[in-house]
Amino acid sequence: MKTTIIVASALLILGAVACKPKKAMVKEDGDELSGMLMEVKGNDGLIEVDKAYQGPAKGDPFTIIDMSVKGDSLFVAVQYSGGCKEHEFSMITHGNFMKSLPPKLPLFLEHKANEDNCRALKIEKLAFDLKPLRSPQTKKIKVYVNDQPDKSVDYEYK
């Protein structure tokens, strides 16, 4: 009996140590998807700025359902098929503002399905930090994703 308890305790401790820590989960309030928990994915919520970036590479398909800005965060709800493997999303920009009022900045969301051939329809909410994209010439910018000006939101800051 003691041996069983000792073995069970050792397995519990080993399991706790061996498990990877979970990624940060964030809950956003105030929109139609407010009941969803979202996991910060892709490049850990960072938007990569690459001056040589030419536009999205051919990635795996997805649909942008909704976008919103809360504080300094851009929230993007995406829909894709999968369910068997971890999917990765990354947000990239070349950093070149368009001459307009407010200035517009194109962002590119890329999806890597990691060869997930499952067919479940998944909806996920991604969060990205907008602070590094601030322009010193203005207090408001408009960002849009994947050359879709209808998928744009205003980002205002102090």
CSV table of C-alpha atoms in Angstrom, one decimal:
chain,number,residue,atom,x,y,z
A,1,MET,CA,0.0,0.0,0.0
A,2,LYS,CA,2.8,2.4,0.9
A,3,THR,CA,4.6,1.6,-2.3
A,4,THR,CA,1.5,2.4,-4.3
A,5,ILE,CA,1.1,5.7,-2.6
A,6,ILE,CA,4.8,6.6,-3.1
A,7,VAL,CA,4.7,5.6,-6.8
A,8,ALA,CA,1.5,7.6,-7.3
A,9,SER,CA,3.0,10.6,-5.6
A,10,ALA,CA,6.1,10.4,-7.7
A,11,LEU,CA,4.1,10.2,-10.9
A,12,LEU,CA,2.0,13.2,-9.8
A,13,ILE,CA,5.2,15.3,-9.1
A,14,LEU,CA,6.8,14.1,-12.3
A,15,GLY,CA,3.7,15.0,-14.3
A,16,ALA,CA,3.6,18.5,-12.7
A,17,VAL,CA,7.2,19.1,-13.5
A,18,ALA,CA,7.1,17.7,-17.0
A,19,CYS,CA,4.1,19.6,-18.2
A,20,LYS,CA,4.7,22.8,-20.3
A,21,PRO,CA,3.3,26.0,-18.8
A,22,LYS,CA,0.1,27.1,-20.5
A,23,LYS,CA,0.1,30.3,-22.7
A,24,ALA,CA,-1.5,33.4,-21.2
A,25,MET,CA,-5.2,33.4,-21.7
A,26,VAL,CA,-7.0,36.8,-22.0
A,27,LYS,CA,-10.8,37.5,-21.9
A,28,GLU,CA,-12.0,40.5,-23.8
A,29,ASP,CA,-15.3,42.2,-22.8
A,30,GLY,CA,-17.7,44.2,-24.9
A,31,ASP,CA,-18.1,42.5,-28.3
A,32,GLU,CA,-20.1,39.7,-29.8
A,33,LEU,CA,-17.4,37.2,-29.1
A,34,SER,CA,-16.9,38.4,-25.5
A,35,GLY,CA,-17.7,34.9,-24.1
A,36,MET,CA,-14.7,33.5,-25.8
A,37,LEU,CA,-11.3,33.0,-24.2
A,38,MET,CA,-8.5,33.8,-26.6
A,39,GLU,CA,-5.0,32.6,-26.6
A,40,VAL,CA,-2.2,34.8,-27.6
A,41,LYS,CA,-0.6,33.0,-30.6
A,42,GLY,CA,1.7,33.5,-33.4
A,43,ASN,CA,4.7,35.7,-32.5
A,44,ASP,CA,3.5,35.9,-28.9
A,45,GLY,CA,1.2,38.9,-29.6
A,46,LEU,CA,4.0,41.0,-31.2
A,47,ILE,CA,3.7,42.5,-34.6
A,48,GLU,CA,6.9,42.0,-36.6
A,49,VAL,CA,8.2,45.1,-38.5
A,50,ASP,CA,10.2,44.1,-41.5
A,51,LYS,CA,11.1,46.9,-43.9
A,52,ALA,CA,11.8,44.4,-46.7
A,53,TYR,CA,8.4,42.6,-46.3
A,54,GLN,CA,6.6,42.4,-49.6
A,55,GLY,CA,3.2,41.0,-48.5
A,56,PRO,CA,1.8,37.8,-47.3
A,57,ALA,CA,3.5,34.5,-48.3
A,58,LYS,CA,1.2,31.8,-49.6
A,59,GLY,CA,-0.1,30.4,-46.3
A,60,ASP,CA,-3.0,28.3,-45.2
A,61,PRO,CA,-6.6,29.6,-45.6
A,62,PHE,CA,-8.5,31.4,-42.9
A,63,THR,CA,-11.2,34.1,-42.7
A,64,ILE,CA,-11.1,37.2,-40.6
A,65,ILE,CA,-14.5,37.4,-38.7
A,66,ASP,CA,-14.0,40.5,-36.6
A,67,MET,CA,-11.4,43.0,-35.6
A,68,SER,CA,-11.3,45.5,-32.7
A,69,VAL,CA,-9.0,47.6,-30.7
A,70,LYS,CA,-9.1,47.8,-26.9
A,71,GLY,CA,-6.4,50.0,-25.3
A,72,ASP,CA,-3.1,49.1,-27.1
A,73,SER,CA,-4.2,45.7,-28.3
A,74,LEU,CA,-5.6,44.6,-31.7
A,75,PHE,CA,-8.0,41.7,-31.4
A,76,VAL,CA,-8.6,39.6,-34.5
A,77,ALA,CA,-11.2,36.8,-34.6
A,78,VAL,CA,-10.3,34.2,-37.2
A,79,GLN,CA,-12.0,31.1,-38.6
A,80,TYR,CA,-10.2,28.1,-40.1
A,81,SER,CA,-10.6,24.4,-40.5
A,82,GLY,CA,-8.5,22.0,-38.4
A,83,GLY,CA,-8.6,20.7,-34.9
A,84,CYS,CA,-5.9,18.0,-34.8
A,85,LYS,CA,-2.7,20.1,-34.7
A,86,GLU,CA,-1.5,23.5,-33.3
A,87,HIS,CA,-2.0,26.4,-35.7
A,88,GLU,CA,0.3,29.4,-35.8
A,89,PHE,CA,-0.5,32.9,-36.7
A,90,SER,CA,1.9,35.8,-37.2
A,91,MET,CA,1.3,39.5,-37.9
A,92,ILE,CA,3.8,41.4,-40.0
A,93,THR,CA,4.1,44.9,-41.5
A,94,HIS,CA,6.6,46.7,-43.6
A,95,GLY,CA,6.0,49.8,-41.4
A,96,ASN,CA,5.3,52.2,-44.3
A,97,PHE,CA,2.4,54.4,-43.5
A,98,MET,CA,0.1,55.5,-46.3
A,99,LYS,CA,-0.3,59.3,-46.7
A,100,SER,CA,-3.8,59.8,-45.5
A,101,LEU,CA,-5.6,61.3,-42.5
A,102,PRO,CA,-5.4,59.4,-40.2
A,103,PRO,CA,-2.3,57.6,-41.6
A,104,LYS,CA,-3.0,54.0,-42.6
A,105,LEU,CA,-0.7,51.1,-41.9
A,106,PRO,CA,-1.2,47.7,-43.7
A,107,LEU,CA,-0.7,44.6,-41.6
A,108,PHE,CA,-0.5,41.1,-42.9
A,109,LEU,CA,-1.7,38.1,-40.9
A,110,GLU,CA,-0.2,34.8,-41.9
A,111,HIS,CA,-1.5,31.4,-41.0
A,112,LYS,CA,0.5,28.1,-40.7
A,113,ALA,CA,-1.7,25.1,-40.2
A,114,ASN,CA,1.2,22.6,-39.7
A,115,GLU,CA,-0.4,20.1,-42.1
A,116,ASP,CA,-3.6,19.8,-40.1
A,117,ASN,CA,-6.0,18.0,-42.4
A,118,CYS,CA,-8.9,17.8,-39.9
A,119,ARG,CA,-12.1,19.4,-40.9
A,120,ALA,CA,-13.5,20.9,-37.7
A,121,LEU,CA,-14.4,24.6,-38.1
A,122,LYS,CA,-12.4,26.5,-35.5
A,123,ILE,CA,-12.8,30.1,-34.3
A,124,GLU,CA,-10.0,31.7,-32.5
A,125,LYS,CA,-9.3,35.2,-31.2
A,126,LEU,CA,-5.8,36.5,-31.5
A,127,ALA,CA,-4.3,39.5,-29.6
A,128,PHE,CA,-1.5,41.7,-30.9
A,129,ASP,CA,0.3,44.7,-29.2
A,130,LEU,CA,0.0,47.9,-31.2
A,131,LYS,CA,2.3,50.1,-29.1
A,132,PRO,CA,5.4,49.6,-31.4
A,133,LEU,CA,3.4,50.9,-34.4
A,134,ARG,CA,2.7,54.4,-32.9
A,135,SER,CA,3.6,57.3,-35.1
A,136,PRO,CA,5.2,60.4,-33.4
A,137,GLN,CA,3.4,62.7,-35.9
A,138,THR,CA,-0.1,61.7,-34.9
A,139,LYS,CA,-2.2,60.4,-32.1
A,140,LYS,CA,-4.4,58.1,-34.3
A,141,ILE,CA,-3.7,55.6,-37.0
A,142,LYS,CA,-5.9,53.3,-39.0
A,143,VAL,CA,-4.7,49.7,-39.4
A,144,TYR,CA,-6.0,47.2,-41.9
A,145,VAL,CA,-5.2,43.5,-42.5
A,146,ASN,CA,-4.2,41.6,-45.7
A,147,ASP,CA,-5.0,44.3,-48.2
A,148,GLN,CA,-8.6,44.5,-47.1
A,149,PRO,CA,-9.4,48.1,-46.3
A,150,ASP,CA,-12.9,47.0,-45.1
A,151,LYS,CA,-11.1,45.1,-42.4
A,152,SER,CA,-9.7,48.2,-40.7
A,153,VAL,CA,-9.8,49.7,-37.2
A,154,ASP,CA,-8.7,53.0,-35.7
A,155,TYR,CA,-6.0,53.0,-33.0
A,156,GLU,CA,-5.9,56.1,-30.8
A,157,TYR,CA,-3.3,56.7,-28.2
A,158,LYS,CA,-1.9,59.5,-26.0
